[in-house]
Short mmCIF file of C-alpha atoms in Angstrom, two decimals:
data_model
loop_
_atom_site.label_atom_id
_atom_site.label_comp_id
_atom_site.label_asym_id
_atom_site.label_seq_id
_atom_site.Cartn_x
_atom_site.Cartn_y
_atom_site.Cartn_z
CA MET O 1 16.59 5.22 20.33
CA VAL O 2 16.31 2.90 17.42
CA ASP O 3 13.78 1.77 15.02
CA SER O 4 13.35 0.55 11.36
CA TYR O 5 10.64 0.96 8.76
CA GLU O 6 10.08 -0.38 5.14
CA GLN O 7 9.25 1.39 2.17
CA VAL O 8 7.46 -0.21 -1.08
CA ARG O 9 9.73 -0.41 -4.27
CA GLU O 10 9.39 -1.37 -7.82
CA ARG O 11 9.67 -5.40 -7.99
CA PRO O 12 12.90 -6.32 -9.49
CA GLY O 13 13.06 -8.11 -12.93
CA ASP O 14 15.76 -10.75 -12.30
CA ASN O 15 13.99 -13.42 -10.25
CA GLU O 16 17.07 -14.04 -7.67
CA GLU O 17 16.80 -10.10 -6.66
CA GLN O 18 13.12 -9.86 -6.64
CA GLU O 19 13.33 -13.00 -3.90
CA LYS O 20 15.80 -10.93 -2.03
CA TYR O 21 13.41 -8.13 -1.63
CA TYR O 22 10.17 -9.72 -1.12
CA SER O 23 9.07 -8.72 2.31
CA GLY O 24 5.93 -11.06 3.52
CA LYS O 25 5.21 -8.86 6.32
CA GLU O 26 4.19 -6.23 3.54
CA SER O 27 3.42 -8.88 0.82
CA LYS O 28 5.42 -6.30 -1.31
CA HIS O 29 8.92 -5.86 -2.45
CA THR O 30 10.39 -3.23 -0.05
CA PHE O 31 13.54 -1.51 1.09
CA LYS O 32 14.25 -1.25 4.74
CA SER O 33 15.88 1.55 6.64
CA GLN O 34 16.87 1.69 10.38
CA ILE O 35 17.39 4.96 12.00
CA ILE O 36 18.92 5.97 15.30
CA ILE O 37 18.20 9.21 17.06
CA LEU O 38 19.34 10.89 20.08
CA PRO O 39 16.56 10.41 23.04
CA ASP O 40 15.05 13.66 23.00
CA ALA O 41 14.89 13.51 19.10
CA SER O 42 16.91 16.49 18.72
CA ASP O 43 19.29 15.05 15.94
CA ILE O 44 19.45 11.80 13.88
CA VAL O 45 22.92 9.89 14.91
CA ASP O 46 22.64 7.10 12.19
CA ILE O 47 20.62 5.83 9.31
CA ILE O 48 20.80 2.63 7.43
CA ALA O 49 18.97 2.74 4.06
CA GLY O 50 18.66 0.12 1.21
CA GLU O 51 18.67 -3.16 2.96
CA PRO O 52 16.20 -5.99 1.54
CA GLY O 53 12.94 -5.75 3.11
CA PRO O 54 12.93 -9.20 4.78
CA LYS O 55 15.89 -8.50 6.90
CA SER O 56 14.80 -8.45 10.50
CA ASP O 57 15.44 -5.40 12.92
CA ILE O 58 17.87 -6.99 15.21
CA THR O 59 20.07 -8.29 12.08
CA LEU O 60 20.40 -5.08 10.77
CA PHE O 61 21.43 -3.27 14.09
CA ARG O 62 23.91 -6.29 14.67
CA GLU O 63 25.59 -5.70 11.39
CA ASN O 64 25.99 -1.92 11.89
CA ARG O 65 26.68 -1.71 15.83
CA ASP O 66 30.56 -1.76 15.17
CA ASN O 67 30.00 2.04 14.32
CA PHE O 68 29.03 2.75 18.24
CA ASP O 69 30.87 2.16 21.53
CA PRO O 70 30.39 -1.45 22.54
CA LYS O 71 28.64 -0.18 25.92
CA GLN O 72 26.46 2.12 24.41
CA LYS O 73 22.79 1.37 25.21
CA PHE O 74 19.69 1.82 23.16
CA LYS O 75 15.82 1.67 23.47
CA GLY O 76 14.08 -0.16 20.85
CA ASP O 77 10.87 -1.87 20.20
CA LEU O 78 10.16 -5.76 20.65
CA GLY O 79 12.09 -6.26 16.85
CA TYR O 80 14.81 -5.86 18.94
CA LYS O 81 14.21 -8.44 21.70
CA GLY O 82 17.33 -10.63 22.48
CA GLU O 83 19.94 -7.96 21.86
CA ASP O 84 21.72 -6.89 25.01
CA LEU O 85 22.67 -3.71 24.08
CA ILE O 86 18.93 -2.54 23.50
CA ASP O 87 16.36 -2.09 26.13
CA THR O 88 12.94 -3.48 25.07
CA PRO O 89 9.51 -3.22 26.63
CA ILE O 90 8.15 -6.14 28.69
CA LYS O 91 6.45 -8.71 26.23
CA ARG O 92 3.37 -10.43 27.20
CA PRO O 93 3.82 -14.17 28.18
CA ARG O 94 2.15 -16.93 26.12
CA ASN O 95 -1.66 -17.37 27.30
CA GLY O 96 -0.69 -14.78 29.89
CA LYS O 97 -1.29 -11.18 31.08
CA LEU O 98 1.11 -8.42 32.21
CA THR O 99 0.66 -7.27 35.75
CA THR O 100 -0.02 -3.65 36.44
CA ASP O 101 3.36 -2.60 37.12
CA GLN O 102 4.87 -4.20 34.19
CA LYS O 103 1.89 -2.22 31.94
CA LYS O 104 2.94 0.96 33.77
CA GLU O 105 6.55 0.23 33.32
CA ASN O 106 5.56 -0.44 29.58
CA THR O 107 3.92 3.03 29.27
CA GLU O 108 6.83 5.01 30.63
CA PHE O 109 9.14 3.13 28.34
CA ALA O 110 6.95 3.89 25.28
CA SER O 111 6.49 7.41 26.20
CA LYS O 112 10.28 7.92 25.92
CA ARG O 113 10.45 5.65 22.53
CA VAL O 114 7.93 7.56 20.68
CA PHE O 115 10.14 10.35 19.58
CA VAL O 116 11.76 7.84 17.30
CA GLU O 117 8.23 7.13 15.70
CA HIS O 118 7.82 10.99 15.52
CA ARG O 119 11.34 11.23 13.50
CA ILE O 120 10.34 8.65 11.26
CA ARG O 121 7.25 10.60 10.48
CA SER O 122 8.85 13.63 10.08
CA ILE O 123 11.04 11.69 7.22
CA LYS O 124 7.92 10.32 5.67
CA ILE O 125 6.24 13.86 5.16
CA PHE O 126 8.54 13.59 1.88
CA ARG O 127 6.41 11.91 -0.83
CA VAL O 128 9.53 10.21 -2.19
CA VAL O 129 9.97 8.20 1.16
CA ARG O 130 5.91 7.76 1.78
CA GLU O 131 5.21 6.02 -1.58
CA ARG O 132 6.32 3.46 -3.92
CA PHE O 133 10.14 4.13 -4.63
CA ARG O 134 9.93 4.59 -8.47
CA LEU O 135 13.66 5.68 -8.95
CA LYS O 136 16.53 3.67 -9.63
CA PRO O 137 17.22 1.16 -6.54
CA LYS O 138 21.07 2.39 -6.46
CA LYS O 139 19.79 5.87 -5.85
CA TYR O 140 17.87 4.92 -2.87
CA GLU O 141 20.57 5.28 -0.14
CA GLN O 142 21.44 8.81 -1.72
CA VAL O 143 17.54 9.92 -1.35
CA ILE O 144 17.21 9.04 2.13
CA LEU O 145 20.32 10.70 3.13
CA THR O 146 19.44 13.72 1.30
CA ILE O 147 15.70 13.86 2.82
CA CYS O 148 17.67 13.06 6.63
CA GLY O 149 19.91 15.96 5.99
CA LEU O 150 16.84 18.31 5.15
CA VAL O 151 14.75 16.80 8.16
CA ARG O 152 18.18 17.67 10.39
CA LEU O 153 17.87 21.44 8.82
CA ARG O 154 14.27 21.60 9.71
CA ILE O 155 14.73 20.46 13.08
CA GLY O 156 17.74 22.87 13.58
CA SER O 157 20.56 20.13 14.44
CA LEU O 158 22.21 20.77 10.83
CA ILE O 159 24.08 24.04 11.25
CA LEU O 160 25.45 25.55 7.97
CA PRO O 161 28.37 27.70 7.77
CA ALA O 162 27.71 31.25 7.46
CA GLU O 163 29.00 31.62 3.69
CA ILE O 164 26.22 29.13 2.68
CA ASN O 165 23.38 30.20 5.01
CA PRO O 166 22.10 33.50 3.72
CA VAL O 167 20.40 34.13 7.23
CA LEU O 168 23.67 33.81 9.03
CA SER O 169 25.43 35.99 6.87
CA VAL O 170 22.97 38.98 6.98
#
């Protein structure tokens, strides 16, 4: 499962840099992050953090798909429409309607894909991810990766060695 989210950041002082990070969708300057999880949301497989906000979801995926097997299939939302490796829901045609079977298929697809939204929510529980990012922009990726590590620890997918984990050494 793959999905992206944006986080508001402080407006950069440099004019060229602020244009690079201005997201028309959010009408603010943003960082974009992409998360890839296992289908049952049992683990976070990959995270890309700190990309400029206006970068599209599909472009972000295409730039980083070399990390995975070329035949690996993913599930994503309509932001990934057009990518061969990603299954997406059926889009309603212009001035048309979806058939009952297509709606049912989309509902089943959404029920499997909702886990990535839940995992993003578990990351956004932390205030530093939910609100405007006020730290130095260079620290963004480090902060997000640390929080993903905490989420993995919370859901039980990150196993610490016995010397470090006091619960296991007792």
